[in-house]
Amino acid sequence: LMDHVRILANLPFFFVAPIALSPKAVEAIHLSVNSVNDCRFCTDLHGELGRMAGLKNITEILSTEKITEEQPNDENLYIFADYGRTFAKCNGKVNNCNDLQTKYDIIVTKYGTIAARSAKGLATFLLWGSIGGNTINSFRQGTLRGNKKTGSNVLFEIIFVLFYGPLFLIITLTSWILKNFPSGVPKILSTIIGLVLPTVASIWIIPYALVGLLITPFFFIFCKERPKSYIQGGKEDCDAVMDSIIVEDTNSKNVND
């Protein structure tokens, strides 16, 4: 639920991104985030969207280390792809690794704060989507076949698949339809698709996020009053848990900087 709260807080930037960034930059972020978690749903969908946007190095973006800064692209896609891959490796949290804030600041310096926040919003959305897609794949290819993963919660998987299954079915059908579109479509078409997709996904995300918002105050009370070892089993402290709820990095630049 707390992840859905983060998604909800970033939701406005899902809609800003297709306007603030070029289709190539948008898909470079999506593909590079997915390169870490390797979600088949995301690869199929954003592989097609990237092709339609005019990306010719999709395979390289899925393995960002192969991209060089000497890209002939007009937006220096390395910056966005590198940020997306780092975001996924750090699970979207600055305190998980030192490079994430640095790469965010590079986008701020080169393209501005709106572009950077848009990139962060896209990365947040795709990180959640790739984990969700892998949860469904794990249930379909593992649990249903009697190969339950160690530590997995079958009840959670069933509830997740029942709720989000229709969304990922729509993603699968959309990927199949997009295969019939040519490469290098007009930018306006990529922008429209980039606005429609998060609108559809919001139908499933917002209800969970609203429940999370209702629970958040109680979590903070629980986190404050319970012993740290009780909350995290001795592995992390309470502040680290609450940090996962906070969407903005406290040391990120803002519009007024």
Short mmCIF file of C-alpha atoms in Angstrom, two decimals:
data_model
loop_
_atom_site.label_atom_id
_atom_site.label_comp_id
_atom_site.label_asym_id
_atom_site.label_seq_id
_atom_site.Cartn_x
_atom_site.Cartn_y
_atom_site.Cartn_z
CA LEU A 1 0.00 0.00 0.00
CA MET A 2 2.82 2.40 0.79
CA ASP A 3 4.24 1.88 -2.69
CA HIS A 4 0.88 2.95 -4.08
CA VAL A 5 1.09 6.14 -2.02
CA ARG A 6 4.42 6.90 -3.70
CA ILE A 7 2.86 6.20 -7.09
CA LEU A 8 -0.07 8.51 -6.34
CA ALA A 9 2.27 11.34 -5.31
CA ASN A 10 4.18 10.94 -8.58
CA LEU A 11 1.02 10.58 -10.67
CA PRO A 12 0.98 14.19 -11.99
CA PHE A 13 4.41 13.69 -13.53
CA PHE A 14 3.22 10.64 -15.47
CA PHE A 15 1.12 13.08 -17.45
CA VAL A 16 3.72 15.85 -17.59
CA ALA A 17 6.45 13.54 -18.90
CA PRO A 18 5.03 12.85 -22.39
CA ILE A 19 4.89 16.63 -22.90
CA ALA A 20 8.12 17.66 -21.13
CA LEU A 21 10.27 14.90 -22.66
CA SER A 22 10.59 13.53 -26.16
CA PRO A 23 9.09 10.07 -26.87
CA LYS A 24 12.65 8.72 -27.21
CA ALA A 25 13.62 9.97 -23.76
CA VAL A 26 10.40 8.62 -22.22
CA GLU A 27 10.97 5.14 -23.61
CA ALA A 28 14.69 5.20 -22.81
CA ILE A 29 13.73 5.65 -19.15
CA HIS A 30 11.08 2.94 -19.27
CA LEU A 31 13.31 0.40 -20.99
CA SER A 32 16.33 1.08 -18.79
CA VAL A 33 14.31 0.68 -15.58
CA ASN A 34 12.91 -2.57 -16.91
CA SER A 35 16.42 -3.76 -17.78
CA VAL A 36 16.95 -4.39 -14.07
CA ASN A 37 13.74 -6.30 -13.24
CA ASP A 38 13.17 -7.80 -16.71
CA CYS A 39 9.37 -7.78 -16.77
CA ARG A 40 8.06 -9.41 -19.95
CA PHE A 41 4.93 -7.25 -19.99
CA CYS A 42 7.03 -4.08 -19.81
CA THR A 43 9.57 -5.28 -22.38
CA ASP A 44 6.84 -6.06 -24.90
CA LEU A 45 4.92 -2.82 -24.40
CA HIS A 46 7.79 -0.36 -24.15
CA GLY A 47 9.84 -2.20 -26.74
CA GLU A 48 7.06 -1.46 -29.23
CA LEU A 49 6.61 2.11 -27.99
CA GLY A 50 10.36 2.68 -28.22
CA ARG A 51 10.41 1.35 -31.77
CA MET A 52 7.49 3.61 -32.69
CA ALA A 53 9.28 6.58 -31.11
CA GLY A 54 12.27 5.95 -33.36
CA LEU A 55 14.66 4.22 -30.97
CA LYS A 56 17.02 2.00 -32.92
CA ASN A 57 19.08 0.70 -30.01
CA ILE A 58 16.42 -0.88 -27.80
CA THR A 59 18.54 -3.94 -27.06
CA GLU A 60 21.39 -1.70 -25.91
CA ILE A 61 19.09 0.33 -23.69
CA LEU A 62 17.97 -2.88 -22.04
CA SER A 63 21.64 -3.27 -21.12
CA THR A 64 22.50 0.34 -20.42
CA GLU A 65 26.21 -0.21 -19.88
CA LYS A 66 26.55 -0.67 -23.65
CA ILE A 67 25.26 2.84 -24.37
CA THR A 68 27.89 5.54 -24.74
CA GLU A 69 27.53 9.26 -24.35
CA GLU A 70 28.47 9.67 -27.99
CA GLN A 71 24.97 8.66 -29.05
CA PRO A 72 23.90 10.38 -32.29
CA ASN A 73 20.48 11.02 -30.74
CA ASP A 74 19.43 14.62 -30.30
CA GLU A 75 18.61 14.19 -26.58
CA ASN A 76 21.71 12.36 -25.40
CA LEU A 77 19.61 9.39 -24.32
CA TYR A 78 22.46 8.00 -22.24
CA ILE A 79 21.62 10.47 -19.48
CA PHE A 80 18.01 9.28 -19.22
CA ALA A 81 18.80 5.59 -19.69
CA ASP A 82 21.58 5.75 -17.12
CA TYR A 83 19.27 7.45 -14.63
CA GLY A 84 16.52 4.89 -15.20
CA ARG A 85 18.80 1.91 -14.68
CA THR A 86 20.35 3.47 -11.55
CA PHE A 87 16.87 4.28 -10.20
CA ALA A 88 15.84 0.64 -10.52
CA LYS A 89 19.07 -0.68 -8.99
CA CYS A 90 18.57 1.67 -6.02
CA ASN A 91 14.88 0.76 -5.76
CA GLY A 92 14.11 4.45 -6.24
CA LYS A 93 15.70 5.53 -2.94
CA VAL A 94 18.62 7.91 -2.65
CA ASN A 95 19.72 6.39 0.66
CA ASN A 96 20.21 3.02 -1.08
CA CYS A 97 23.11 4.28 -3.22
CA ASN A 98 25.06 7.46 -3.76
CA ASP A 99 24.79 7.72 -7.55
CA LEU A 100 21.04 8.23 -7.86
CA GLN A 101 20.96 11.84 -6.64
CA THR A 102 23.99 12.70 -8.77
CA LYS A 103 22.35 11.37 -11.93
CA TYR A 104 19.12 13.19 -11.06
CA ASP A 105 21.05 16.45 -10.67
CA ILE A 106 22.68 15.94 -14.07
CA ILE A 107 19.22 15.94 -15.68
CA VAL A 108 18.27 19.03 -13.68
CA THR A 109 21.38 20.85 -14.89
CA LYS A 110 21.03 19.84 -18.53
CA TYR A 111 17.26 19.83 -19.05
CA GLY A 112 15.69 21.52 -16.02
CA THR A 113 13.73 20.49 -12.93
CA ILE A 114 10.51 19.61 -14.73
CA ALA A 115 12.35 17.19 -17.00
CA ALA A 116 14.11 15.65 -13.99
CA ARG A 117 10.90 15.22 -11.99
CA SER A 118 9.23 13.78 -15.07
CA ALA A 119 12.06 11.26 -15.39
CA LYS A 120 11.70 10.37 -11.73
CA GLY A 121 7.94 9.97 -12.10
CA LEU A 122 8.33 7.67 -15.11
CA ALA A 123 10.97 5.61 -13.33
CA THR A 124 8.78 5.28 -10.24
CA PHE A 125 5.83 4.14 -12.34
CA LEU A 126 7.80 1.62 -14.38
CA LEU A 127 9.59 0.23 -11.32
CA TRP A 128 6.22 -0.50 -9.75
CA GLY A 129 4.88 -1.88 -13.04
CA SER A 130 7.81 -4.23 -13.57
CA ILE A 131 7.53 -5.62 -10.05
CA GLY A 132 3.79 -6.06 -10.52
CA GLY A 133 4.26 -7.79 -13.87
CA ASN A 134 6.83 -10.14 -12.40
CA THR A 135 4.45 -10.96 -9.54
CA ILE A 136 1.82 -12.06 -12.06
CA ASN A 137 4.38 -14.02 -14.08
CA SER A 138 5.64 -15.68 -10.90
CA PHE A 139 2.11 -16.77 -10.01
CA ARG A 140 1.31 -17.96 -13.54
CA GLN A 141 4.57 -19.77 -14.26
CA GLY A 142 5.43 -20.85 -10.73
CA THR A 143 2.65 -21.08 -8.17
CA LEU A 144 0.01 -22.39 -10.58
CA ARG A 145 2.41 -25.12 -11.69
CA GLY A 146 3.28 -26.17 -8.17
CA ASN A 147 6.65 -24.37 -8.16
CA LYS A 148 5.93 -21.91 -5.40
CA LYS A 149 8.90 -19.67 -4.64
CA THR A 150 10.36 -19.77 -1.15
CA GLY A 151 8.90 -16.97 0.95
CA SER A 152 6.08 -16.15 -1.46
CA ASN A 153 2.58 -15.53 -0.12
CA VAL A 154 0.03 -17.44 -2.18
CA LEU A 155 -2.94 -15.49 -0.79
CA PHE A 156 -1.27 -12.19 -1.68
CA GLU A 157 -0.46 -13.44 -5.18
CA ILE A 158 -4.06 -14.55 -5.76
CA ILE A 159 -5.46 -11.20 -4.59
CA PHE A 160 -2.90 -9.31 -6.67
CA VAL A 161 -3.63 -11.31 -9.83
CA LEU A 162 -7.39 -10.99 -9.41
CA PHE A 163 -7.13 -7.21 -9.00
CA TYR A 164 -4.34 -6.35 -11.45
CA GLY A 165 -4.80 -9.19 -13.92
CA PRO A 166 -7.18 -7.19 -16.14
CA LEU A 167 -4.69 -4.30 -16.31
CA PHE A 168 -1.86 -6.53 -17.46
CA LEU A 169 -4.20 -8.21 -19.94
CA ILE A 170 -4.85 -4.76 -21.41
CA ILE A 171 -1.07 -4.20 -21.54
CA THR A 172 -0.62 -7.49 -23.40
CA LEU A 173 -3.35 -6.67 -25.92
CA THR A 174 -1.96 -3.15 -26.40
CA SER A 175 1.52 -4.56 -27.08
CA TRP A 176 0.05 -6.87 -29.72
CA ILE A 177 -1.84 -4.02 -31.40
CA LEU A 178 1.23 -1.75 -31.42
CA LYS A 179 3.20 -4.35 -33.36
CA ASN A 180 1.15 -3.31 -36.38
CA PHE A 181 2.27 0.33 -36.17
CA PRO A 182 5.28 1.51 -38.18
CA SER A 183 8.52 2.75 -36.65
CA GLY A 184 9.08 6.46 -36.24
CA VAL A 185 5.45 7.53 -35.90
CA PRO A 186 4.60 11.24 -35.47
CA LYS A 187 5.48 12.58 -32.05
CA ILE A 188 1.86 13.52 -31.34
CA LEU A 189 0.82 9.87 -31.53
CA SER A 190 3.50 8.81 -29.05
CA THR A 191 2.44 11.67 -26.77
CA ILE A 192 -1.22 10.64 -26.88
CA ILE A 193 -0.38 7.02 -26.09
CA GLY A 194 1.90 8.25 -23.29
CA LEU A 195 -1.06 10.09 -21.77
CA VAL A 196 -3.64 7.34 -22.26
CA LEU A 197 -1.63 4.51 -20.68
CA PRO A 198 -1.18 6.10 -17.22
CA THR A 199 -4.83 7.19 -17.33
CA VAL A 200 -5.90 3.57 -17.73
CA ALA A 201 -3.43 2.34 -15.09
CA SER A 202 -4.73 4.95 -12.64
CA ILE A 203 -8.09 3.17 -12.52
CA TRP A 204 -6.36 0.34 -10.64
CA ILE A 205 -3.70 2.35 -8.78
CA ILE A 206 -5.76 5.13 -7.19
CA PRO A 207 -8.10 2.93 -5.06
CA TYR A 208 -5.14 1.13 -3.46
CA ALA A 209 -3.32 4.44 -2.99
CA LEU A 210 -6.29 6.00 -1.22
CA VAL A 211 -6.41 3.08 1.20
CA GLY A 212 -2.69 3.57 1.75
CA LEU A 213 -3.25 7.25 2.53
CA LEU A 214 -5.80 6.30 5.17
CA ILE A 215 -3.39 3.82 6.76
CA THR A 216 -0.27 6.02 6.61
CA PRO A 217 -1.00 8.07 9.78
CA PHE A 218 -1.49 4.86 11.78
CA PHE A 219 1.75 3.48 10.42
CA PHE A 220 3.67 6.54 11.58
CA ILE A 221 2.17 6.17 15.06
CA PHE A 222 3.03 2.47 15.07
CA CYS A 223 6.54 3.17 13.83
CA LYS A 224 7.13 5.83 16.45
CA GLU A 225 5.87 3.85 19.44
CA ARG A 226 7.13 0.33 18.70
CA PRO A 227 10.74 -0.70 19.35
CA LYS A 228 12.87 -0.49 16.21
CA SER A 229 13.88 -4.13 16.47
CA TYR A 230 10.21 -5.13 16.55
CA ILE A 231 9.44 -3.26 13.33
CA GLN A 232 12.39 -4.33 11.25
CA GLY A 233 13.57 -7.49 12.93
CA GLY A 234 16.81 -5.73 13.74
CA LYS A 235 17.76 -5.18 10.10
CA GLU A 236 16.70 -1.57 9.61
CA ASP A 237 15.51 1.22 11.81
CA CYS A 238 12.13 2.88 11.79
CA ASP A 239 13.38 5.91 9.87
CA ALA A 240 14.30 3.71 6.94
CA VAL A 241 10.75 2.38 6.77
CA MET A 242 9.22 5.83 6.83
CA ASP A 243 11.67 6.97 4.18
CA SER A 244 10.08 4.48 1.78
CA ILE A 245 6.82 6.43 2.11
CA ILE A 246 8.36 9.83 1.46
CA VAL A 247 8.24 10.56 -2.24
CA GLU A 248 10.54 13.53 -2.57
CA ASP A 249 14.24 13.23 -1.84
CA THR A 250 14.93 15.87 0.77
CA ASN A 251 18.11 16.99 -0.96
CA SER A 252 16.58 17.14 -4.47
CA LYS A 253 16.60 20.49 -6.20
CA ASN A 254 13.26 22.20 -6.55
CA VAL A 255 11.82 24.71 -8.95
CA ASN A 256 12.91 27.63 -6.79
CA ASP A 257 16.58 26.55 -6.60
#
